mmCIF file of C-alpha atoms and ligand atoms in Angstrom:
data_model
loop_
_atom_site.group_PDB
_atom_site.id
_atom_site.type_symbol
_atom_site.label_atom_id
_atom_site.label_comp_id
_atom_site.label_asym_id
_atom_site.label_seq_id
_atom_site.Cartn_x
_atom_site.Cartn_y
_atom_site.Cartn_z
ATOM 1 C CA MET A 1 -15.608 -13.918 7.679
ATOM 2 C CA GLY A 2 -17.278 -12.738 4.279
ATOM 3 C CA GLU A 3 -15.491 -11.781 0.946
ATOM 4 C CA MET A 4 -14.375 -8.482 0.538
ATOM 5 C CA ILE A 5 -16.638 -6.246 -1.194
ATOM 6 C CA HIS A 6 -14.902 -3.311 -3.123
ATOM 7 C CA TYR A 7 -16.755 -0.239 -3.537
ATOM 8 C CA LYS A 8 -16.244 0.022 -7.229
ATOM 9 C CA ASP A 9 -18.448 -2.871 -7.793
ATOM 10 C CA LEU A 10 -21.272 -0.993 -5.869
ATOM 11 C CA GLY A 11 -21.039 1.867 -8.303
ATOM 12 C CA LEU A 12 -19.439 4.054 -5.699
ATOM 13 C CA ALA A 13 -16.583 6.502 -5.874
ATOM 14 C CA ASN A 14 -13.955 7.903 -3.582
ATOM 15 C CA THR A 15 -13.724 11.360 -2.642
ATOM 16 C CA ARG A 16 -10.270 12.393 -4.725
ATOM 17 C CA GLU A 17 -11.826 13.698 -7.927
ATOM 18 C CA MET A 18 -14.868 15.248 -5.953
ATOM 19 C CA PHE A 19 -12.726 17.228 -3.812
ATOM 20 C CA ALA A 20 -10.298 18.125 -6.211
ATOM 21 C CA LYS A 21 -13.163 19.627 -8.366
ATOM 22 C CA ALA A 22 -14.862 21.272 -5.443
ATOM 23 C CA VAL A 23 -11.739 23.270 -4.248
ATOM 24 C CA LYS A 24 -11.107 24.373 -7.816
ATOM 25 C CA GLY A 25 -14.772 25.393 -8.381
ATOM 26 C CA GLY A 26 -15.239 27.055 -5.002
ATOM 27 C CA TYR A 27 -18.128 24.842 -3.518
ATOM 28 C CA ALA A 28 -18.300 22.264 -0.935
ATOM 29 C CA VAL A 29 -19.794 18.672 -1.451
ATOM 30 C CA PRO A 30 -22.359 17.888 1.005
ATOM 31 C CA ALA A 31 -21.919 15.142 3.590
ATOM 32 C CA TYR A 32 -25.392 14.044 4.772
ATOM 33 C CA ASN A 33 -25.759 11.409 7.571
ATOM 34 C CA PHE A 34 -28.344 8.566 7.216
ATOM 35 C CA ASN A 35 -29.445 5.902 9.421
ATOM 36 C CA ASN A 36 -32.664 4.912 7.823
ATOM 37 C CA MET A 37 -34.141 4.441 4.168
ATOM 38 C CA GLU A 38 -36.220 7.498 4.375
ATOM 39 C CA GLN A 39 -33.300 9.741 5.046
ATOM 40 C CA LEU A 40 -31.185 7.879 2.091
ATOM 41 C CA GLN A 41 -34.301 8.362 -0.190
ATOM 42 C CA ALA A 42 -34.206 12.082 0.510
ATOM 43 C CA ILE A 43 -30.511 12.413 -0.293
ATOM 44 C CA VAL A 44 -30.655 10.628 -3.559
ATOM 45 C CA LEU A 45 -33.599 12.566 -4.418
ATOM 46 C CA ALA A 46 -32.250 16.104 -3.683
ATOM 47 C CA CYS A 47 -28.895 15.266 -4.889
ATOM 48 C CA VAL A 48 -30.342 13.901 -8.288
ATOM 49 C CA GLN A 49 -32.664 16.709 -8.830
ATOM 50 C CA THR A 50 -29.978 19.373 -8.061
ATOM 51 C CA ASN A 51 -27.285 17.357 -9.999
ATOM 52 C CA SER A 52 -24.812 17.604 -7.047
ATOM 53 C CA PRO A 53 -22.227 14.941 -6.079
ATOM 54 C CA VAL A 54 -22.881 13.480 -2.765
ATOM 55 C CA ILE A 55 -21.295 11.791 0.380
ATOM 56 C CA MET A 56 -23.426 9.451 2.038
ATOM 57 C CA GLN A 57 -22.182 9.427 5.590
ATOM 58 C CA VAL A 58 -22.415 6.585 8.296
ATOM 59 C CA SER A 59 -21.613 6.832 12.088
ATOM 60 C CA ASN A 60 -20.562 3.896 14.227
ATOM 61 C CA GLY A 61 -23.883 4.690 15.857
ATOM 62 C CA ALA A 62 -25.676 4.418 12.351
ATOM 63 C CA ARG A 63 -24.111 1.088 11.709
ATOM 64 C CA LYS A 64 -25.318 -0.275 15.180
ATOM 65 C CA TYR A 65 -28.818 0.962 14.779
ATOM 66 C CA ALA A 66 -29.385 -0.264 11.096
ATOM 67 C CA ASN A 67 -27.099 -3.020 10.923
ATOM 68 C CA SER A 68 -23.845 -2.691 8.784
ATOM 69 C CA THR A 69 -25.037 -5.273 6.086
ATOM 70 C CA MET A 70 -28.534 -3.697 5.965
ATOM 71 C CA LEU A 71 -26.516 -0.063 5.472
ATOM 72 C CA ARG A 72 -24.344 -1.490 2.562
ATOM 73 C CA TYR A 73 -27.322 -2.914 0.582
ATOM 74 C CA LEU A 74 -29.225 0.458 1.317
ATOM 75 C CA ALA A 75 -26.243 2.398 -0.183
ATOM 76 C CA GLN A 76 -26.080 0.110 -3.186
ATOM 77 C CA GLY A 77 -29.800 0.618 -3.497
ATOM 78 C CA ALA A 78 -29.161 4.399 -3.387
ATOM 79 C CA VAL A 79 -26.885 4.117 -6.111
ATOM 80 C CA ALA A 80 -29.014 1.836 -8.208
ATOM 81 C CA MET A 81 -32.034 4.507 -7.601
ATOM 82 C CA ALA A 82 -29.712 7.585 -8.728
ATOM 83 C CA ARG A 83 -28.959 5.529 -11.960
ATOM 84 C CA GLU A 84 -32.555 4.406 -12.708
ATOM 85 C CA LEU A 85 -33.309 8.411 -12.444
ATOM 86 C CA ASP A 86 -30.927 8.734 -15.186
ATOM 87 C CA SER A 87 -28.241 10.397 -13.120
ATOM 88 C CA ASN A 88 -24.590 9.924 -13.149
ATOM 89 C CA ILE A 89 -23.735 12.106 -9.981
ATOM 90 C CA PRO A 90 -20.753 10.562 -8.169
ATOM 91 C CA ILE A 91 -21.669 9.063 -4.827
ATOM 92 C CA CYS A 92 -19.251 8.225 -2.111
ATOM 93 C CA LEU A 93 -19.999 5.981 0.913
ATOM 94 C CA HIS A 94 -18.127 7.395 4.085
ATOM 95 C CA LEU A 95 -17.660 6.540 7.646
ATOM 96 C CA ASP A 96 -18.066 8.931 9.834
ATOM 97 C CA HIS A 97 -15.858 9.416 12.917
ATOM 98 C CA GLY A 98 -14.325 6.266 12.859
ATOM 99 C CA ASP A 99 -12.396 5.615 16.080
ATOM 100 C CA SER A 100 -10.361 2.705 15.600
ATOM 101 C CA PHE A 101 -8.291 0.984 12.936
ATOM 102 C CA GLU A 102 -10.465 -2.205 13.150
ATOM 103 C CA LEU A 103 -13.776 -0.242 12.589
ATOM 104 C CA CYS A 104 -12.302 1.419 9.536
ATOM 105 C CA LYS A 105 -10.838 -1.604 8.085
ATOM 106 C CA SER A 106 -14.466 -3.421 8.394
ATOM 107 C CA CYS A 107 -15.630 -0.558 6.457
ATOM 108 C CA ILE A 108 -13.377 -0.750 3.750
ATOM 109 C CA ASP A 109 -13.792 -4.505 3.490
ATOM 110 C CA ASN A 110 -17.537 -3.919 3.339
ATOM 111 C CA GLY A 111 -17.789 -1.490 0.517
ATOM 112 C CA PHE A 112 -17.198 1.760 1.751
ATOM 113 C CA SER A 113 -15.257 4.161 -0.748
ATOM 114 C CA SER A 114 -13.898 6.670 2.221
ATOM 115 C CA VAL A 115 -13.401 6.736 5.992
ATOM 116 C CA MET A 116 -12.480 9.106 8.456
ATOM 117 C CA ILE A 117 -10.177 8.137 11.298
ATOM 118 C CA ASP A 118 -10.628 10.576 13.994
ATOM 119 C CA GLY A 119 -7.732 10.597 16.206
ATOM 120 C CA SER A 120 -8.441 14.156 17.144
ATOM 121 C CA HIS A 121 -8.770 13.192 20.967
ATOM 122 C CA LEU A 122 -5.306 11.489 21.012
ATOM 123 C CA SER A 123 -1.836 12.835 21.394
ATOM 124 C CA TYR A 124 -0.508 14.480 18.340
ATOM 125 C CA ASP A 125 1.945 11.424 17.955
ATOM 126 C CA ASP A 126 -0.509 8.846 18.571
ATOM 127 C CA ASN A 127 -3.089 10.628 15.990
ATOM 128 C CA VAL A 128 -0.600 10.581 13.385
ATOM 129 C CA ALA A 129 0.313 7.065 13.937
ATOM 130 C CA LEU A 130 -3.341 5.743 13.988
ATOM 131 C CA THR A 131 -4.184 7.741 10.860
ATOM 132 C CA ARG A 132 -1.055 6.604 9.105
ATOM 133 C CA LYS A 133 -2.175 2.887 9.705
ATOM 134 C CA VAL A 134 -5.511 3.461 8.445
ATOM 135 C CA VAL A 135 -4.282 5.329 5.341
ATOM 136 C CA GLU A 136 -1.705 2.484 4.643
ATOM 137 C CA TYR A 137 -4.635 -0.082 4.433
ATOM 138 C CA ALA A 138 -7.171 1.908 2.832
ATOM 139 C CA HIS A 139 -4.953 3.346 0.020
ATOM 140 C CA GLN A 140 -4.279 -0.314 -1.028
ATOM 141 C CA PHE A 141 -7.789 -0.247 -2.185
ATOM 142 C CA ASP A 142 -8.047 3.247 -3.221
ATOM 143 C CA VAL A 143 -10.221 4.235 -0.340
ATOM 144 C CA SER A 144 -9.880 7.865 0.590
ATOM 145 C CA VAL A 145 -9.130 8.739 4.256
ATOM 146 C CA GLU A 146 -10.127 11.892 6.338
ATOM 147 C CA GLY A 147 -8.087 12.838 9.369
ATOM 148 C CA GLU A 148 -8.711 15.478 12.137
ATOM 149 C CA LEU A 149 -6.475 17.906 13.836
ATOM 150 C CA GLY A 150 -8.250 19.934 16.673
ATOM 151 C CA VAL A 151 -10.968 18.975 18.787
ATOM 152 C CA LEU A 152 -14.678 20.281 18.461
ATOM 153 C CA ALA A 153 -16.956 21.243 21.307
ATOM 154 C CA GLY A 154 -19.113 18.674 22.650
ATOM 155 C CA ILE A 155 -22.698 19.405 22.806
ATOM 156 C CA GLU A 156 -22.770 19.124 26.570
ATOM 157 C CA ASP A 157 -20.123 21.762 27.137
ATOM 158 C CA ASP A 158 -21.168 24.749 29.316
ATOM 159 C CA VAL A 159 -18.754 26.994 27.527
ATOM 160 C CA VAL A 160 -18.444 25.871 24.137
ATOM 161 C CA ALA A 161 -15.460 28.058 22.976
ATOM 162 C CA GLU A 162 -13.375 27.140 26.041
ATOM 163 C CA GLU A 163 -13.839 23.492 25.692
ATOM 164 C CA SER A 164 -12.991 23.392 21.992
ATOM 165 C CA THR A 165 -9.167 23.163 20.954
ATOM 166 C CA TYR A 166 -9.032 25.072 17.510
ATOM 167 C CA THR A 167 -6.705 23.366 15.176
ATOM 168 C CA GLN A 168 -3.125 24.412 15.366
ATOM 169 C CA PRO A 169 -2.121 25.597 11.959
ATOM 170 C CA GLU A 170 1.443 24.823 12.659
ATOM 171 C CA GLU A 171 0.812 21.174 12.897
ATOM 172 C CA VAL A 172 -1.234 20.637 9.614
ATOM 173 C CA GLU A 173 1.716 20.344 6.982
ATOM 174 C CA ASP A 174 3.515 17.854 9.201
ATOM 175 C CA PHE A 175 0.381 15.876 9.629
ATOM 176 C CA VAL A 176 -0.570 15.702 6.050
ATOM 177 C CA ALA A 177 2.788 14.616 5.094
ATOM 178 C CA LYS A 178 3.409 11.970 7.631
ATOM 179 C CA THR A 179 -0.152 10.311 7.646
ATOM 180 C CA GLY A 180 -0.650 10.625 3.819
ATOM 181 C CA VAL A 181 -4.369 11.708 4.627
ATOM 182 C CA ASP A 182 -6.596 12.577 1.524
ATOM 183 C CA SER A 183 -8.549 15.475 3.473
ATOM 184 C CA LEU A 184 -8.319 17.164 6.827
ATOM 185 C CA ALA A 185 -11.298 18.120 9.374
ATOM 186 C CA ILE A 186 -10.372 21.242 11.197
ATOM 187 C CA SER A 187 -11.710 22.877 14.307
ATOM 188 C CA ILE A 188 -12.570 26.577 13.524
ATOM 189 C CA GLY A 189 -15.321 27.151 16.230
ATOM 190 C CA THR A 190 -18.146 24.779 14.836
ATOM 191 C CA SER A 191 -19.523 21.954 17.076
ATOM 192 C CA HIS A 192 -21.848 18.871 16.895
ATOM 193 C CA GLY A 193 -25.554 18.870 17.662
ATOM 194 C CA ALA A 194 -28.396 21.453 17.954
ATOM 195 C CA TYR A 195 -26.662 23.728 20.799
ATOM 196 C CA LYS A 196 -23.509 25.045 19.056
ATOM 197 C CA PHE A 197 -23.308 28.293 20.930
ATOM 198 C CA LYS A 198 -24.553 29.672 24.182
ATOM 199 C CA LEU A 199 -26.039 33.206 23.418
ATOM 200 C CA ALA A 200 -27.023 35.755 25.904
ATOM 201 C CA GLU A 201 -30.070 37.523 25.335
ATOM 202 C CA GLY A 202 -29.891 39.653 21.975
ATOM 203 C CA GLU A 203 -26.252 38.237 21.281
ATOM 204 C CA GLU A 204 -25.269 37.042 17.878
ATOM 205 C CA VAL A 205 -23.645 33.761 16.816
ATOM 206 C CA PRO A 206 -19.847 34.505 16.809
ATOM 207 C CA PRO A 207 -18.045 34.223 13.644
ATOM 208 C CA LEU A 208 -16.098 31.139 12.719
ATOM 209 C CA ARG A 209 -12.307 31.310 13.016
ATOM 210 C CA PHE A 210 -11.729 32.240 9.476
ATOM 211 C CA ASP A 211 -8.166 33.366 10.381
ATOM 212 C CA ILE A 212 -7.200 29.721 11.375
ATOM 213 C CA LEU A 213 -8.767 28.587 8.002
ATOM 214 C CA GLU A 214 -6.827 30.934 6.010
ATOM 215 C CA ASP A 215 -3.304 30.242 7.836
ATOM 216 C CA VAL A 216 -4.143 26.486 7.213
ATOM 217 C CA GLU A 217 -4.681 27.249 3.595
ATOM 218 C CA LYS A 218 -1.566 29.020 3.270
ATOM 219 C CA ARG A 219 0.410 26.051 4.673
ATOM 220 C CA ILE A 220 -1.232 23.586 2.687
ATOM 221 C CA PRO A 221 -2.459 25.233 -0.395
ATOM 222 C CA GLY A 222 -5.427 23.527 -2.360
ATOM 223 C CA PHE A 223 -5.519 20.470 0.079
ATOM 224 C CA PRO A 224 -9.287 19.536 0.825
ATOM 225 C CA ILE A 225 -10.541 20.723 4.103
ATOM 226 C CA VAL A 226 -13.504 19.306 6.037
ATOM 227 C CA LEU A 227 -15.852 21.284 8.288
ATOM 228 C CA HIS A 228 -17.781 19.105 10.903
ATOM 229 C CA GLY A 229 -20.534 20.317 13.029
ATOM 230 C CA ALA A 230 -21.951 22.661 9.985
ATOM 231 C CA SER A 231 -25.774 22.532 10.532
ATOM 232 C CA SER A 232 -27.492 25.774 10.819
ATOM 233 C CA VAL A 233 -30.121 24.632 13.242
ATOM 234 C CA VAL A 234 -32.904 25.851 10.928
ATOM 235 C CA GLN A 235 -35.026 28.116 13.393
ATOM 236 C CA GLU A 236 -38.192 27.247 11.376
ATOM 237 C CA TYR A 237 -37.714 23.673 12.426
ATOM 238 C CA VAL A 238 -36.921 24.273 16.127
ATOM 239 C CA GLN A 239 -40.068 26.558 16.263
ATOM 240 C CA LEU A 240 -42.586 23.885 14.887
ATOM 241 C CA ILE A 241 -40.753 21.290 16.998
ATOM 242 C CA ASN A 242 -41.556 23.379 20.175
ATOM 243 C CA GLN A 243 -44.966 24.383 18.762
ATOM 244 C CA TYR A 244 -45.906 20.760 18.675
ATOM 245 C CA GLY A 245 -44.915 19.572 21.840
ATOM 246 C CA GLY A 246 -40.988 19.634 21.768
ATOM 247 C CA HIS A 247 -38.494 21.465 24.070
ATOM 248 C CA LEU A 248 -35.536 22.590 22.164
ATOM 249 C CA ASP A 249 -34.728 25.950 23.854
ATOM 250 C CA GLY A 250 -31.695 27.820 22.740
ATOM 251 C CA ALA A 251 -30.747 25.760 19.805
ATOM 252 C CA VAL A 252 -28.399 27.735 17.626
ATOM 253 C CA GLY A 253 -26.116 26.612 14.617
ATOM 254 C CA VAL A 254 -23.758 28.171 12.019
ATOM 255 C CA PRO A 255 -25.265 30.763 10.020
ATOM 256 C CA GLU A 256 -25.703 29.965 6.267
ATOM 257 C CA ALA A 257 -23.620 33.000 5.137
ATOM 258 C CA GLN A 258 -20.550 31.796 6.885
ATOM 259 C CA LEU A 259 -21.060 28.185 5.206
ATOM 260 C CA ARG A 260 -21.319 29.954 1.988
ATOM 261 C CA LEU A 261 -17.943 31.738 2.704
ATOM 262 C CA ALA A 262 -16.355 28.718 3.809
ATOM 263 C CA ALA A 263 -17.468 26.598 0.994
ATOM 264 C CA LYS A 264 -15.629 29.169 -1.416
ATOM 265 C CA SER A 265 -12.346 28.359 0.103
ATOM 266 C CA SER A 266 -10.614 25.039 0.473
ATOM 267 C CA VAL A 267 -13.629 23.567 2.625
ATOM 268 C CA CYS A 268 -14.445 21.113 0.076
ATOM 269 C CA LYS A 269 -16.809 18.680 2.375
ATOM 270 C CA ILE A 270 -19.608 20.142 4.727
ATOM 271 C CA ASN A 271 -21.106 17.612 7.346
ATOM 272 C CA ILE A 272 -24.688 18.127 7.831
ATOM 273 C CA ASP A 273 -26.479 15.672 10.378
ATOM 274 C CA SER A 274 -28.446 17.843 12.959
ATOM 275 C CA ASP A 275 -30.511 20.024 10.414
ATOM 276 C CA GLY A 276 -31.684 16.917 8.734
ATOM 277 C CA ARG A 277 -33.095 15.395 12.215
ATOM 278 C CA LEU A 278 -34.778 18.685 13.172
ATOM 279 C CA ALA A 279 -36.380 18.784 9.609
ATOM 280 C CA MET A 280 -37.655 15.115 10.080
ATOM 281 C CA THR A 281 -38.745 15.776 13.749
ATOM 282 C CA ALA A 282 -40.618 19.064 13.006
ATOM 283 C CA LYS A 283 -42.490 17.537 10.134
ATOM 284 C CA VAL A 284 -43.271 14.082 11.831
ATOM 285 C CA ARG A 285 -44.513 16.057 15.016
ATOM 286 C CA GLU A 286 -46.613 18.569 12.876
ATOM 287 C CA PHE A 287 -48.189 15.638 10.796
ATOM 288 C CA ILE A 288 -49.085 13.530 13.800
ATOM 289 C CA ALA A 289 -50.674 16.475 15.799
ATOM 290 C CA ASN A 290 -52.775 17.576 12.824
ATOM 291 C CA ASN A 291 -53.829 14.151 11.651
ATOM 292 C CA PRO A 292 -54.729 12.549 14.955
ATOM 293 C CA SER A 293 -56.422 9.451 13.324
ATOM 294 C CA GLU A 294 -53.704 8.330 10.919
ATOM 295 C CA PHE A 295 -51.282 5.561 12.155
ATOM 296 C CA ASP A 296 -49.695 4.650 8.906
ATOM 297 C CA PRO A 297 -45.862 5.380 9.320
ATOM 298 C CA ARG A 298 -45.903 6.123 5.540
ATOM 299 C CA LYS A 299 -47.862 9.236 6.129
ATOM 300 C CA PHE A 300 -45.755 10.705 8.716
ATOM 301 C CA LEU A 301 -42.416 9.393 7.725
ATOM 302 C CA GLY A 302 -43.258 10.754 4.064
ATOM 303 C CA ALA A 303 -44.004 14.190 5.481
ATOM 304 C CA GLY A 304 -40.664 14.012 6.852
ATOM 305 C CA ARG A 305 -38.949 12.636 3.990
ATOM 306 C CA ASP A 306 -40.449 15.623 1.631
ATOM 307 C CA GLU A 307 -39.165 17.931 4.136
ATOM 308 C CA LEU A 308 -35.642 16.552 3.890
ATOM 309 C CA VAL A 309 -35.660 16.705 0.106
ATOM 310 C CA ALA A 310 -36.529 20.459 0.339
ATOM 311 C CA LEU A 311 -33.862 21.010 3.169
ATOM 312 C CA MET A 312 -31.150 19.469 1.174
ATOM 313 C CA THR A 313 -32.263 20.895 -2.317
ATOM 314 C CA HIS A 314 -31.871 24.112 -0.476
ATOM 315 C CA LYS A 315 -28.320 23.567 0.864
ATOM 316 C CA ASN A 316 -26.900 22.184 -2.336
ATOM 317 C CA GLU A 317 -28.310 25.221 -4.289
ATOM 318 C CA PHE A 318 -27.780 28.279 -1.902
ATOM 319 C CA VAL A 319 -25.185 27.324 0.850
ATOM 320 C CA LEU A 320 -22.607 24.581 -0.477
ATOM 321 C CA GLY A 321 -22.945 25.518 -4.066
ATOM 322 C CA SER A 322 -22.697 21.867 -4.962
ATOM 323 C CA ALA A 323 -25.775 22.120 -7.262
ATOM 324 C CA GLY A 324 -24.926 21.393 -11.035
ATOM 325 C CA LYS A 325 -21.437 20.040 -10.196
ATOM 326 C CA GLY A 326 -22.456 16.441 -10.455
HETATM 327 O O1 G3H B 1 -20.985 13.657 13.984
HETATM 328 C C1 G3H B 1 -21.914 13.054 14.566
HETATM 329 C C2 G3H B 1 -22.987 12.638 13.755
HETATM 330 O O2 G3H B 1 -23.798 13.518 13.609
HETATM 331 C C3 G3H B 1 -23.389 11.159 14.024
HETATM 332 O O3 G3H B 1 -24.143 11.178 15.096
HETATM 333 O O4 G3H B 1 -23.098 9.141 16.383
HETATM 334 O O5 G3H B 1 -25.497 10.048 16.990
HETATM 335 O O6 G3H B 1 -25.071 8.946 14.667
HETATM 336 P P1 G3H B 1 -24.529 9.742 15.890
HETATM 337 P P1 13P B 2 -24.183 18.597 12.705
HETATM 338 O O1 13P B 2 -24.444 17.991 14.175
HETATM 339 O O2 13P B 2 -23.667 20.258 12.955
HETATM 340 O O3 13P B 2 -25.137 18.337 11.927
HETATM 341 O O4 13P B 2 -22.653 17.949 12.228
HETATM 342 C C1 13P B 2 -22.577 16.625 11.809
HETATM 343 C C2 13P B 2 -21.134 16.205 11.865
HETATM 344 O O5 13P B 2 -20.459 16.787 11.818
HETATM 345 C C3 13P B 2 -21.223 14.772 11.363
HETATM 346 O O6 13P B 2 -19.852 14.277 11.352
HETATM 347 ZN ZN1 ZN B 3 -18.674 15.249 12.632
#
């Protein structure tokens, strides 16, 4: 067992101040997932250039893919890169969808400044107990904790709305009080992945359940709320992917206008992974198709990275409103 690495020694910040400012300022902090260096470089460049606070988000799958030690050094490198670019934006390293106390502890012990414990699939009482246990450990080290109430629909679900269980507003006060969490992810109609809604020909994306969000806000005023599954599934990318040999039929996400509205409320963290995956895949496919004699990964990954910077710049400026808030 190695020694504990505290996030403050890596130049990272927890989410407390970021969220307080975001709730007050009517914007949301972007939480971008990453698994590799190019994604992380893009996150740093876009957030430095737009002067936006940022949450670099790591799933358990990302940890397995990239190696947890490698990830820590990448995150450390991201902070150093931002500072070399003369930027003082707050940067958080967050565990996305932690599913056990042990995983959360391992991240906290290895330099994460924030963790999510996702007990949303458990019974209410078990969710409270597990979340409370993580909070008790995390707060000893000033690490912030995100909990979740309500279940987001899975991407394989046939009838998305029926499979998701919206957050019950009556539960939020009790959950927050009993667990001591710093932020709460809620389910108001979003889902993970690129197929968020099943639409009939000519049908529009249904609006998110803003009525639930408003009820939650009334019960816990000013408490930081998190929106998962918030990619817009940018159609330009879907079309490019399909044009260059892909098959993404019926991929659809949350319209930007709805995210802008959410960002103005207590929603202060918006999670985006799928849009980055689509941007990278679209540009890599396009580059490879148009440059058949190139075989240097820097060329095609570089094309993907450039597009990621453009995507995140757009999100920070025009969707989340976090630009200029660093
Ligand atoms: O919510 C899930 C995130 O998009 C991470 O996905 O588990 O495939 O890394 P992953
Ligand atoms: P998307 O799949 O909509 O990008 O959501 C990502 C997410 O919620 C990560 O926790
Ligand atoms: Zn999520």
